Coordinates of C-alpha atoms in Angstrom, one line a residue:
Chain A
M181 CA 3.2 4.0 85.4
T182 CA 6.7 3.1 84.1
R183 CA 6.0 -0.4 85.5
Y184 CA 2.8 -0.6 83.5
I185 CA 4.5 0.5 80.3
T186 CA 7.3 -2.0 80.8
M187 CA 4.9 -4.9 81.5
R188 CA 2.8 -4.0 78.5
V189 CA 5.8 -3.9 76.2
L190 CA 7.1 -7.2 77.6
S191 CA 3.7 -8.8 77.2
T192 CA 4.0 -8.5 73.4
I193 CA 6.9 -11.0 73.4
P194 CA 4.9 -14.2 74.2
V195 CA 2.3 -13.2 71.6
M196 CA 5.0 -12.7 69.0
V197 CA 6.6 -16.0 69.8
L198 CA 3.1 -17.7 69.5
V199 CA 2.5 -16.0 66.1
A200 CA 5.9 -17.2 64.9
L201 CA 5.1 -20.7 66.1
F202 CA 1.7 -20.7 64.3
V203 CA 3.3 -19.5 61.1
F204 CA 6.1 -22.1 61.4
L205 CA 3.8 -25.0 62.1
M206 CA 1.3 -24.0 59.4
L207 CA 3.6 -25.3 56.7
R208 CA 4.8 -28.3 58.6
L209 CA 1.4 -29.5 59.8
A210 CA -0.4 -29.0 56.5
P211 CA -1.6 -32.3 55.0
G212 CA 0.8 -33.9 52.6
D213 CA 4.5 -33.1 51.9
P214 CA 5.0 -29.3 52.1
A215 CA 7.8 -29.4 49.5
S216 CA 5.6 -31.0 46.9
V217 CA 2.6 -28.8 47.8
I218 CA 4.8 -25.7 47.1
A219 CA 6.3 -27.3 44.0
G220 CA 2.9 -27.6 42.5
D221 CA 1.2 -30.3 40.4
Y222 CA 3.6 -30.2 37.5
A223 CA 6.8 -30.4 39.4
T224 CA 9.5 -33.0 38.8
A225 CA 11.1 -35.0 41.6
E226 CA 14.2 -32.8 41.3
D227 CA 12.1 -29.7 41.9
V228 CA 10.6 -31.1 45.0
A229 CA 14.0 -32.2 46.3
R230 CA 15.4 -28.8 45.6
I231 CA 12.6 -27.0 47.5
R232 CA 12.9 -29.4 50.4
E233 CA 16.6 -28.7 50.6
Q234 CA 16.1 -25.0 50.2
L235 CA 13.6 -24.8 53.1
G236 CA 15.7 -27.2 55.2
L237 CA 12.7 -29.6 55.5
S238 CA 14.8 -32.7 55.8
D239 CA 16.2 -31.7 59.2
P240 CA 14.4 -32.5 62.5
I241 CA 11.5 -30.1 63.2
V242 CA 13.0 -28.7 66.4
V243 CA 16.3 -27.9 64.5
Q244 CA 14.2 -26.2 61.8
F245 CA 12.3 -24.1 64.3
F246 CA 15.3 -22.8 66.1
R247 CA 17.3 -22.1 62.9
W248 CA 14.3 -20.2 61.6
V249 CA 13.7 -18.2 64.8
G250 CA 17.4 -17.5 65.0
A251 CA 17.3 -15.9 61.6
L252 CA 14.1 -14.1 62.4
I253 CA 15.7 -12.4 65.4
Q254 CA 18.4 -11.1 63.1
G255 CA 15.7 -9.6 60.9
D256 CA 15.9 -12.4 58.3
L257 CA 12.3 -13.3 57.1
G258 CA 13.6 -15.9 54.7
T259 CA 14.3 -16.0 51.0
S260 CA 11.9 -16.2 48.1
I261 CA 12.0 -19.6 46.3
F262 CA 11.5 -18.2 42.8
S263 CA 13.3 -14.8 42.7
G264 CA 15.9 -15.9 45.3
K265 CA 15.7 -12.4 46.9
P266 CA 15.4 -11.9 50.7
V267 CA 11.8 -11.4 51.7
T268 CA 12.7 -8.3 53.6
E269 CA 14.1 -6.8 50.4
L270 CA 10.8 -7.6 48.6
I271 CA 8.8 -6.0 51.4
G272 CA 11.0 -2.9 51.2
Q273 CA 10.3 -2.6 47.5
R274 CA 6.6 -2.8 47.9
I275 CA 5.9 -1.2 51.3
E276 CA 5.5 2.4 50.1
P277 CA 2.1 2.2 48.4
T278 CA 0.6 0.0 51.1
M279 CA 1.7 2.3 53.9
L280 CA 0.5 5.4 52.2
L281 CA -2.9 3.8 51.3
A282 CA -3.3 2.7 54.9
L283 CA -2.5 6.2 56.1
T284 CA -4.7 8.1 53.8
T285 CA -7.5 5.6 54.6
I286 CA -7.3 6.1 58.4
L287 CA -7.0 9.9 57.9
F288 CA -10.0 10.1 55.6
A289 CA -12.1 7.7 57.8
V290 CA -11.5 9.6 61.0
V291 CA -12.1 13.0 59.3
V292 CA -15.4 11.7 57.9
A293 CA -16.6 9.4 60.6
V294 CA -16.0 11.3 63.8
P295 CA -18.2 14.3 62.8
L296 CA -20.8 12.0 61.4
G297 CA -21.0 9.9 64.6
T298 CA -21.0 13.0 66.8
I299 CA -23.8 14.7 64.9
A300 CA -25.8 11.4 64.9
A301 CA -25.3 11.2 68.7
F302 CA -26.3 14.8 69.2
R303 CA -29.5 14.4 67.2
A304 CA -30.1 10.8 68.4
G305 CA -33.3 9.4 67.0
S306 CA -33.6 12.0 64.2
L307 CA -33.7 11.3 60.5
L308 CA -30.1 12.2 60.2
D309 CA -29.2 9.7 62.9
R310 CA -31.1 7.0 61.2
V311 CA -29.4 7.7 57.9
V312 CA -26.0 7.5 59.5
M313 CA -26.8 4.2 61.2
L314 CA -28.3 2.8 58.0
F315 CA -25.1 3.7 56.2
S316 CA -23.1 2.1 59.0
V317 CA -24.9 -1.2 58.8
S318 CA -24.6 -1.2 55.0
G319 CA -20.9 -0.3 55.2
F320 CA -20.4 -3.6 57.0
S321 CA -22.3 -5.6 54.4
V322 CA -20.9 -4.5 51.0
P323 CA -17.7 -6.4 50.1
V324 CA -14.8 -4.0 49.7
F325 CA -14.1 -5.0 46.1
V326 CA -17.7 -4.6 44.9
L327 CA -17.6 -1.1 46.4
G328 CA -14.4 -0.5 44.5
Y329 CA -15.9 -1.5 41.2
I330 CA -19.0 0.5 41.8
L331 CA -16.8 3.6 42.4
I332 CA -14.7 2.8 39.3
Y333 CA -17.9 2.5 37.3
T334 CA -19.3 5.8 38.6
F335 CA -16.2 8.0 38.7
S336 CA -13.8 6.6 36.2
M337 CA -16.0 5.0 33.5
S338 CA -19.2 7.2 33.6
L339 CA -18.0 10.6 34.9
K340 CA -14.4 10.1 33.7
I341 CA -13.0 12.3 36.5
L342 CA -10.7 9.8 38.2
P343 CA -8.3 7.1 36.8
V344 CA -9.5 3.5 36.7
Q345 CA -6.5 2.1 38.4
G346 CA -2.7 2.5 39.0
Y347 CA -0.5 4.2 41.5
K348 CA 1.9 7.2 41.4
S349 CA 4.5 7.7 44.0
P350 CA 4.3 11.1 45.7
F351 CA 8.1 11.0 46.1
T352 CA 9.1 10.5 42.5
E353 CA 6.0 11.7 40.6
G354 CA 4.7 14.5 42.8
L355 CA 1.8 15.0 45.2
G356 CA -0.8 15.8 42.5
P357 CA -0.7 12.6 40.5
F358 CA -0.4 10.6 43.8
L359 CA -3.7 12.1 45.2
Y360 CA -5.4 11.7 41.8
H361 CA -4.7 8.0 41.8
I362 CA -5.1 7.3 45.5
T363 CA -8.5 8.9 45.9
L364 CA -10.7 6.0 44.8
P365 CA -8.7 3.3 46.6
T366 CA -8.8 5.4 49.8
V367 CA -12.6 6.0 49.6
T368 CA -13.2 2.3 48.8
L369 CA -11.1 1.1 51.8
S370 CA -12.5 3.8 54.1
V371 CA -16.1 2.9 53.9
I372 CA -16.0 0.0 56.3
F373 CA -13.8 2.1 58.7
V374 CA -16.2 5.0 58.5
A375 CA -19.0 2.6 59.4
L376 CA -17.1 1.2 62.3
I377 CA -15.8 4.5 63.7
A378 CA -19.0 6.5 63.2
R379 CA -21.0 3.8 65.1
M380 CA -18.5 3.8 67.9
T381 CA -18.3 7.6 68.1
R382 CA -22.0 7.8 68.2
A383 CA -22.3 5.3 71.0
S384 CA -19.6 6.9 73.2
V385 CA -20.8 10.5 72.6
I386 CA -24.3 9.4 73.6
E387 CA -22.9 7.9 76.7
V388 CA -20.9 11.0 77.6
L389 CA -23.8 13.3 77.0
E390 CA -25.6 11.6 79.8
E391 CA -22.9 12.5 82.3
D392 CA -23.4 15.0 85.1
Y393 CA -20.8 17.4 84.0
I394 CA -22.6 17.9 80.6
R395 CA -25.7 18.8 82.5
T396 CA -23.6 21.2 84.6
A397 CA -22.1 22.7 81.5
R398 CA -25.5 23.2 80.0
A399 CA -26.8 24.7 83.3
K400 CA -24.1 27.3 83.4
G401 CA -25.2 28.3 79.9
Q402 CA -22.3 27.1 77.7
S403 CA -23.2 26.9 74.0
E404 CA -23.9 23.4 72.6
L405 CA -20.8 23.7 70.4
T406 CA -18.5 24.3 73.3
I407 CA -20.1 21.4 75.2
L408 CA -19.6 19.2 72.2
M409 CA -16.0 20.2 71.5
R410 CA -14.7 20.7 75.0
H411 CA -16.5 18.0 77.0
A412 CA -18.2 15.4 74.8
L413 CA -15.6 14.7 72.0
R414 CA -12.6 14.7 74.3
N415 CA -14.1 12.0 76.4
A416 CA -15.2 10.0 73.5
A417 CA -11.6 9.7 72.2
V418 CA -10.7 6.5 74.1
P419 CA -13.3 4.1 72.5
V420 CA -12.7 5.7 69.1
V421 CA -8.9 5.0 69.4
T422 CA -9.7 1.5 70.5
V423 CA -11.8 0.9 67.5
I424 CA -9.1 2.2 65.2
G425 CA -6.8 -0.4 66.7
I426 CA -9.4 -3.2 66.1
G427 CA -9.8 -1.9 62.6
I428 CA -6.1 -2.4 61.8
A429 CA -6.8 -6.1 61.2
L430 CA -9.7 -5.2 58.9
L431 CA -7.5 -2.7 57.2
I432 CA -4.7 -5.2 56.4
G433 CA -7.3 -7.6 54.9
G434 CA -8.8 -4.7 53.0
V435 CA -5.5 -3.5 51.6
V436 CA -4.9 -6.8 49.9
V437 CA -8.2 -6.6 48.2
T438 CA -8.1 -2.9 47.3
E439 CA -4.6 -3.2 45.8
S440 CA -5.9 -6.0 43.7
V441 CA -8.9 -4.1 42.4
F442 CA -6.9 -0.9 41.7
N443 CA -3.8 -2.6 40.5
I444 CA -1.5 -1.0 43.1
P445 CA 1.9 -2.6 43.4
G446 CA 2.0 -2.9 47.2
L447 CA 2.3 -5.7 49.8
G448 CA -1.1 -7.0 49.0
R449 CA -0.1 -7.7 45.5
L450 CA 3.0 -9.3 46.7
V451 CA 0.9 -11.7 48.9
L452 CA -1.3 -12.7 46.0
D453 CA 1.5 -13.2 43.5
A454 CA 3.2 -15.3 46.2
V455 CA 0.1 -17.4 46.7
L456 CA -0.3 -18.0 42.9
A457 CA 3.4 -19.0 42.7
R458 CA 3.2 -20.9 45.9
D459 CA 6.2 -19.0 47.1
Y460 CA 5.7 -20.0 50.7
P461 CA 8.6 -18.1 52.3
I462 CA 7.1 -14.8 51.1
I463 CA 3.6 -15.7 52.4
Q464 CA 5.2 -16.7 55.7
G465 CA 7.3 -13.6 55.9
L466 CA 4.4 -11.3 55.1
I467 CA 2.0 -12.9 57.6
L468 CA 4.7 -12.4 60.3
F469 CA 5.3 -8.8 59.2
F470 CA 1.7 -7.9 59.2
S471 CA 1.1 -9.6 62.6
F472 CA 4.0 -7.8 64.2
I473 CA 2.6 -4.5 62.8
Y474 CA -0.8 -5.3 64.3
I475 CA 0.8 -6.2 67.7
F476 CA 2.9 -3.0 67.6
I477 CA -0.1 -0.7 66.7
N478 CA -2.2 -2.2 69.5
L479 CA 0.7 -1.7 71.9
M480 CA 0.9 2.0 70.9
I481 CA -2.9 2.3 71.3
D482 CA -2.8 0.8 74.8
L483 CA -0.1 3.2 75.8
S484 CA -1.9 6.2 74.3
Y485 CA -4.8 5.7 76.7
T486 CA -2.6 7.1 79.5
L487 CA -2.3 10.3 77.4
L488 CA -5.9 10.5 76.2
D489 CA -7.6 9.9 79.5
P490 CA -5.8 11.1 82.6
R491 CA -8.4 9.1 84.7
I492 CA -6.8 5.8 83.5
R493 CA -4.0 5.0 85.8
Y494 CA -2.0 1.9 86.3
Chain B
M214 CA -39.0 -23.3 97.8
T215 CA -39.6 -26.5 99.8
D216 CA -40.3 -28.5 96.7
A217 CA -37.0 -30.0 95.8
T218 CA -38.1 -31.3 92.4
L219 CA -39.1 -27.9 91.1
P220 CA -36.9 -27.3 88.0
A221 CA -34.6 -24.3 88.3
T222 CA -35.8 -22.7 85.1
P223 CA -38.8 -23.4 82.9
E224 CA -36.9 -24.0 79.7
K225 CA -39.2 -24.7 76.8
P226 CA -41.9 -22.1 77.3
Q227 CA -39.3 -19.4 77.8
D228 CA -37.6 -20.3 74.5
I229 CA -40.8 -20.0 72.5
S230 CA -41.7 -16.6 74.0
L231 CA -38.1 -15.5 73.2
I232 CA -38.5 -16.3 69.5
R233 CA -41.9 -14.5 69.4
H234 CA -40.4 -11.6 71.3
A235 CA -37.5 -11.4 68.8
L236 CA -39.8 -11.6 65.8
R237 CA -41.6 -8.5 67.1
N238 CA -38.4 -6.6 66.4
R239 CA -38.6 -5.0 62.9
G240 CA -35.0 -5.8 62.0
V241 CA -35.3 -9.5 62.9
F242 CA -38.7 -9.7 61.0
W243 CA -37.7 -8.0 57.7
G244 CA -34.1 -9.4 57.7
G245 CA -35.6 -12.8 58.4
I246 CA -38.0 -12.5 55.5
V247 CA -35.2 -11.5 53.1
L248 CA -33.0 -14.4 54.3
L249 CA -35.9 -16.8 54.0
L250 CA -36.5 -15.7 50.3
I251 CA -32.8 -16.1 49.6
A252 CA -32.7 -19.5 51.2
V253 CA -35.7 -20.7 49.2
L254 CA -34.0 -19.3 46.0
A255 CA -30.8 -21.2 46.9
I256 CA -32.5 -24.5 47.6
V257 CA -35.3 -24.5 44.9
G258 CA -33.8 -22.2 42.4
P259 CA -31.1 -24.5 40.8
F260 CA -33.9 -26.9 39.7
F261 CA -35.5 -24.2 37.6
V262 CA -32.6 -22.4 35.9
A263 CA -30.3 -23.4 33.1
D264 CA -27.1 -25.4 33.8
P265 CA -24.7 -22.9 35.4
T266 CA -21.7 -24.7 33.8
A267 CA -23.2 -25.0 30.3
L268 CA -20.9 -23.2 27.8
N269 CA -22.4 -21.2 24.9
P270 CA -19.5 -19.6 23.1
I271 CA -21.8 -17.8 20.5
N272 CA -23.5 -15.9 23.3
R273 CA -20.4 -14.6 25.1
L274 CA -20.5 -11.4 27.2
K275 CA -24.1 -10.6 26.3
P276 CA -25.7 -7.8 28.3
P277 CA -28.8 -8.6 30.6
G278 CA -31.9 -9.1 28.4
A279 CA -32.5 -11.6 25.7
A280 CA -29.4 -13.7 26.5
G281 CA -30.6 -14.1 30.1
L282 CA -31.8 -12.1 33.0
F283 CA -28.3 -11.2 34.2
G284 CA -26.6 -11.6 30.8
T285 CA -23.8 -14.1 30.1
D286 CA -20.1 -14.3 31.0
M287 CA -16.9 -14.7 28.9
L288 CA -17.7 -18.4 28.3
G289 CA -21.3 -17.7 27.4
R290 CA -22.6 -19.2 30.7
D291 CA -25.8 -17.8 32.1
V292 CA -24.9 -15.4 34.9
Y293 CA -28.4 -15.6 36.5
S294 CA -28.2 -19.3 36.8
R295 CA -24.7 -19.0 38.2
V296 CA -25.8 -16.4 40.8
V297 CA -28.7 -18.6 41.9
N298 CA -26.4 -21.6 42.3
G299 CA -23.8 -19.4 44.1
A300 CA -26.4 -18.5 46.7
Q301 CA -26.1 -22.1 48.0
V302 CA -22.3 -21.8 48.6
S303 CA -22.7 -18.5 50.4
L304 CA -25.4 -19.8 52.7
V305 CA -23.6 -23.1 53.4
V306 CA -20.3 -21.3 54.1
G307 CA -22.1 -18.7 56.3
L308 CA -24.0 -21.2 58.4
S309 CA -21.3 -23.8 58.8
V310 CA -18.7 -21.3 59.7
A311 CA -21.0 -19.8 62.3
V312 CA -21.9 -23.1 63.8
V313 CA -18.4 -24.6 63.9
A314 CA -16.8 -21.4 65.2
V315 CA -19.4 -20.9 67.9
A316 CA -19.1 -24.6 69.0
L317 CA -15.3 -24.6 69.2
G318 CA -15.2 -21.1 70.8
L319 CA -17.9 -22.1 73.3
F320 CA -15.9 -25.2 74.3
L321 CA -12.6 -23.4 74.7
G322 CA -14.2 -20.3 76.3
L323 CA -16.0 -22.4 79.0
I324 CA -12.7 -24.1 79.8
A325 CA -10.7 -20.9 79.9
G326 CA -13.3 -19.1 82.0
Y327 CA -13.8 -21.8 84.5
I328 CA -10.5 -23.6 84.9
R329 CA -7.9 -21.1 86.0
L330 CA -5.0 -23.3 85.0
M331 CA -6.1 -23.4 81.3
D332 CA -7.1 -19.7 81.2
A333 CA -3.7 -18.2 80.6
L334 CA -2.7 -20.9 78.1
I335 CA -5.9 -20.7 76.0
M336 CA -6.1 -16.9 76.1
R337 CA -2.5 -16.4 75.0
L338 CA -3.1 -18.8 72.2
M339 CA -6.1 -16.8 71.2
D340 CA -4.1 -13.5 71.4
G341 CA -1.6 -15.0 69.0
L342 CA -4.2 -16.2 66.6
M343 CA -6.0 -12.8 66.7
S344 CA -2.8 -11.0 65.8
I345 CA -2.7 -12.7 62.4
P346 CA -4.8 -10.9 59.9
A347 CA -7.8 -13.1 59.1
I348 CA -7.7 -12.9 55.3
L349 CA -4.0 -13.6 55.1
L350 CA -4.3 -16.6 57.5
A351 CA -7.1 -17.9 55.4
I352 CA -5.2 -17.4 52.1
A353 CA -2.2 -19.2 53.6
L354 CA -4.2 -22.1 54.9
I355 CA -6.0 -22.6 51.6
S356 CA -2.9 -22.2 49.5
L357 CA -1.3 -25.0 51.6
S358 CA -4.1 -27.4 51.7
G359 CA -5.7 -26.9 48.3
A360 CA -9.0 -25.0 47.7
T361 CA -12.1 -27.1 48.4
L362 CA -15.4 -26.1 50.0
A363 CA -14.2 -27.8 53.3
T364 CA -10.8 -26.1 53.4
V365 CA -12.4 -22.7 52.7
I366 CA -14.8 -23.3 55.6
V367 CA -11.9 -24.4 58.0
A368 CA -9.8 -21.4 56.9
I369 CA -12.5 -19.0 57.6
V370 CA -13.4 -20.7 61.0
I371 CA -10.0 -20.5 62.5
P372 CA -9.6 -16.7 62.7
E373 CA -13.2 -16.4 64.0
I374 CA -12.6 -18.6 67.0
P375 CA -10.7 -16.2 69.3
R376 CA -13.6 -13.6 69.3
V377 CA -16.1 -16.3 70.4
V378 CA -13.7 -17.6 73.1
R379 CA -13.3 -14.1 74.5
L380 CA -17.0 -13.5 74.6
V381 CA -17.8 -16.8 76.3
R382 CA -15.0 -16.4 78.8
S383 CA -16.2 -12.9 79.8
V384 CA -19.7 -14.3 80.4
V385 CA -18.3 -17.3 82.4
L386 CA -16.2 -14.9 84.5
T387 CA -19.2 -12.9 85.6
V388 CA -21.5 -15.9 86.0
R389 CA -19.1 -17.9 88.2
E390 CA -19.4 -15.2 90.9
E391 CA -23.2 -15.6 91.0
P392 CA -24.7 -17.0 94.2
Y393 CA -26.4 -19.9 92.4
V394 CA -23.0 -21.1 91.1
E395 CA -21.5 -20.8 94.6
A396 CA -24.4 -22.7 95.9
A397 CA -23.9 -25.4 93.3
I398 CA -20.2 -25.6 94.2
S399 CA -20.9 -25.9 97.9
A400 CA -23.5 -28.5 97.2
G401 CA -20.7 -30.6 95.7
T402 CA -21.8 -30.4 92.0
K403 CA -19.2 -31.6 89.6
V404 CA -17.5 -29.0 87.4
P405 CA -18.9 -30.4 84.1
T406 CA -22.4 -30.3 85.5
I407 CA -22.0 -26.7 86.7
L408 CA -20.7 -25.7 83.3
V409 CA -23.5 -27.3 81.4
R410 CA -26.4 -26.6 83.8
H411 CA -25.6 -23.2 85.1
V412 CA -23.0 -21.5 83.0
L413 CA -23.9 -22.6 79.5
P414 CA -27.5 -21.2 79.5
N415 CA -26.1 -17.8 80.2
T416 CA -23.9 -17.8 77.1
I417 CA -26.7 -18.7 74.7
A418 CA -28.2 -15.3 74.1
P419 CA -24.9 -13.5 73.4
L420 CA -23.7 -16.4 71.3
I421 CA -26.8 -16.4 69.0
V422 CA -26.0 -12.7 68.4
Q423 CA -22.4 -13.3 67.8
A424 CA -23.2 -16.3 65.5
T425 CA -25.2 -14.0 63.1
Y426 CA -22.3 -11.6 62.9
I427 CA -19.9 -14.4 62.2
C428 CA -22.3 -15.8 59.5
G429 CA -22.3 -12.4 57.8
S430 CA -18.6 -11.9 57.9
A431 CA -17.9 -15.5 56.8
M432 CA -20.0 -14.8 53.6
L433 CA -17.9 -11.7 53.0
T434 CA -14.7 -13.5 53.6
E435 CA -15.7 -16.3 51.3
S436 CA -16.4 -13.9 48.5
I437 CA -13.2 -12.0 49.1
L438 CA -11.2 -15.3 48.9
G439 CA -13.1 -16.3 45.8
F440 CA -12.5 -12.9 44.3
L441 CA -8.8 -13.1 45.0
G442 CA -8.7 -16.5 43.3
A443 CA -7.8 -18.3 46.6
G444 CA -11.3 -19.6 47.3
I445 CA -13.7 -22.3 46.1
P446 CA -12.7 -23.6 42.7
P447 CA -14.6 -22.2 39.7
E448 CA -16.3 -25.5 38.9
I449 CA -18.7 -24.7 41.8
P450 CA -20.1 -21.3 41.1
S451 CA -19.9 -19.0 44.2
W452 CA -20.6 -15.3 44.3
G453 CA -17.0 -14.7 45.0
N454 CA -15.6 -16.7 42.0
I455 CA -18.3 -15.4 39.6
M456 CA -17.1 -11.9 40.4
S457 CA -13.5 -13.0 40.1
E458 CA -14.1 -14.2 36.6
G459 CA -15.9 -11.0 35.8
R460 CA -12.9 -8.9 36.6
T461 CA -11.1 -9.3 33.3
F462 CA -13.9 -7.8 31.3
F463 CA -15.2 -5.4 33.9
Q464 CA -15.1 -2.3 31.7
L465 CA -17.1 -4.1 29.0
T466 CA -19.4 -6.2 31.1
P467 CA -19.9 -4.7 34.6
W468 CA -23.0 -6.7 35.2
I469 CA -21.0 -9.9 35.9
I470 CA -19.7 -8.3 39.0
F471 CA -22.8 -6.2 39.9
F472 CA -25.4 -8.8 40.1
P473 CA -23.6 -11.3 42.4
G474 CA -22.3 -8.2 44.4
V475 CA -25.7 -6.9 45.0
C476 CA -27.0 -10.3 46.0
L477 CA -24.2 -10.8 48.4
A478 CA -24.5 -7.3 49.9
L479 CA -28.3 -7.8 50.3
T480 CA -27.8 -11.2 52.1
V481 CA -25.1 -9.9 54.4
L482 CA -27.1 -6.8 55.1
A483 CA -30.1 -9.0 56.1
V484 CA -27.9 -11.1 58.3
N485 CA -26.5 -8.1 60.0
V486 CA -29.9 -6.5 60.5
V487 CA -31.2 -9.7 62.1
G488 CA -28.1 -9.7 64.3
D489 CA -28.7 -6.1 65.4
G490 CA -32.3 -6.9 66.1
L491 CA -31.5 -10.0 68.1
R492 CA -28.9 -8.1 70.1
D493 CA -31.5 -5.5 71.0
T494 CA -34.1 -8.1 72.0
L495 CA -32.2 -11.1 73.4
D496 CA -29.5 -9.4 75.2
P497 CA -30.3 -6.0 76.7
R498 CA -26.9 -6.0 78.5
I499 CA -24.8 -6.2 75.3
A500 CA -27.3 -3.9 73.5
K501 CA -26.6 -1.1 76.1
A502 CA -22.8 -1.6 75.9
M503 CA -22.8 -1.8 72.1
R504 CA -25.4 0.9 71.4

């Protein structure tokens, strides 16, 4: 067991190195001179030279890589070209809304999707099941920003019960205003998750319901509710947790879009502003940051299997 | 059994019955009809509508009705004609991403699954690529290489490859243990021949299913990139960039976002419904696992 955990933790190292290598090479292997790409169409020769110097692009590529990785290990993600601030500082300023939006989304999605999927599985083939499955397919097909605008149109512009956009911090402005502003973004971002998790819950509950011990439980006269809660749901936990892990990648992409729609000053906005300004160190730093979060969450999920399902042994 | 010239599998007739079999599925049938209509609209439509780039400043931001079926945008351009033209971009992006990602993924997956030496290397590379959030990777690639139709397609293809490689590899790993592959090996068949003749045919059904899902998600990604302003440049109308331009005046003119949004959702829904149907009919094994 300890050996498995150690191996699993160590296995993230080569993946992280590869991600770092990808991100590093992306700028260097891009067609054309990276310094002039970053500087933009209206840059002067001095601008290009300054950026080349700032990024250390005139050194041999191997030297550049090791200098960059060396800084990375010390927690230095680089420095923004335009603001001159360290990327880690910029991330620190913008991380709160993004983290909170991600958390409320996962929470909301699980609370809605698990019961939906379970009921659909319990009444497989019924009208309710069909409705849930139809919703699930549709959830994958509507772009997250279109959904956001439909919700804004309905709840903010027509019904006028929720704000159009913006963000209020729960730490400085209180929980009430925070929830008031985060509701629509959360629902928007949740839909694809609800679709994914409901579908997965349904599939795994249907599978569990065919097991012998469910028949035994029924035979000894346990109520359907007990069977569902004690036997079916508990065993359906592993695939559901897996799908949450897969969904993290979706979530990160969705956060960028949702923050843009609802004008939330988070990491997604930081990425977009950096893209518009061609501030490559920020883009590079954020890609690394999000990738490492993805790797870390999937590590946690793999390790959680040993807790969720005692049958899984290593 | 004694006839050595007998072909191993009767290929052509089986393929035709497979298509017929798939069309009997309601999802494949209705999804297919919707896609066919959208394809016809995308190919023929642009000849019948107004110029999607024609400016008409007097008729700016007009609601749907007299000024055009879907109204006009902030430059007075006809939204209906832009949406019809945008359909082309979505279909081209969806199809080409699906074809290129599947082709590259198939190639890498066959090698990873069959040649042990390459397996660890390719799969670690894929793990690395999978850890980078697809949209961020695409945004970064496009911002570095400049936004054109081709770079957008490449930027969407790259994050899709690992999933295809994993799928192909898993099929290869099960197939390589089959008696007919062992027989081929002991008969001295060369590795490329084994891969093409015996392993490849087994990957086709799951790959067709995977390709439809990739096609759907590529269309969504294209629209998201367009919406964020990192996609295909506005000279070529795409559903994504029409919606992006509609953002500024959303509270005044929500139709600029709604019409392309509904078209996109309908198209992707049709693609996904066809994919689900194909999965159920072509590949009972996956259907059971994914049900």
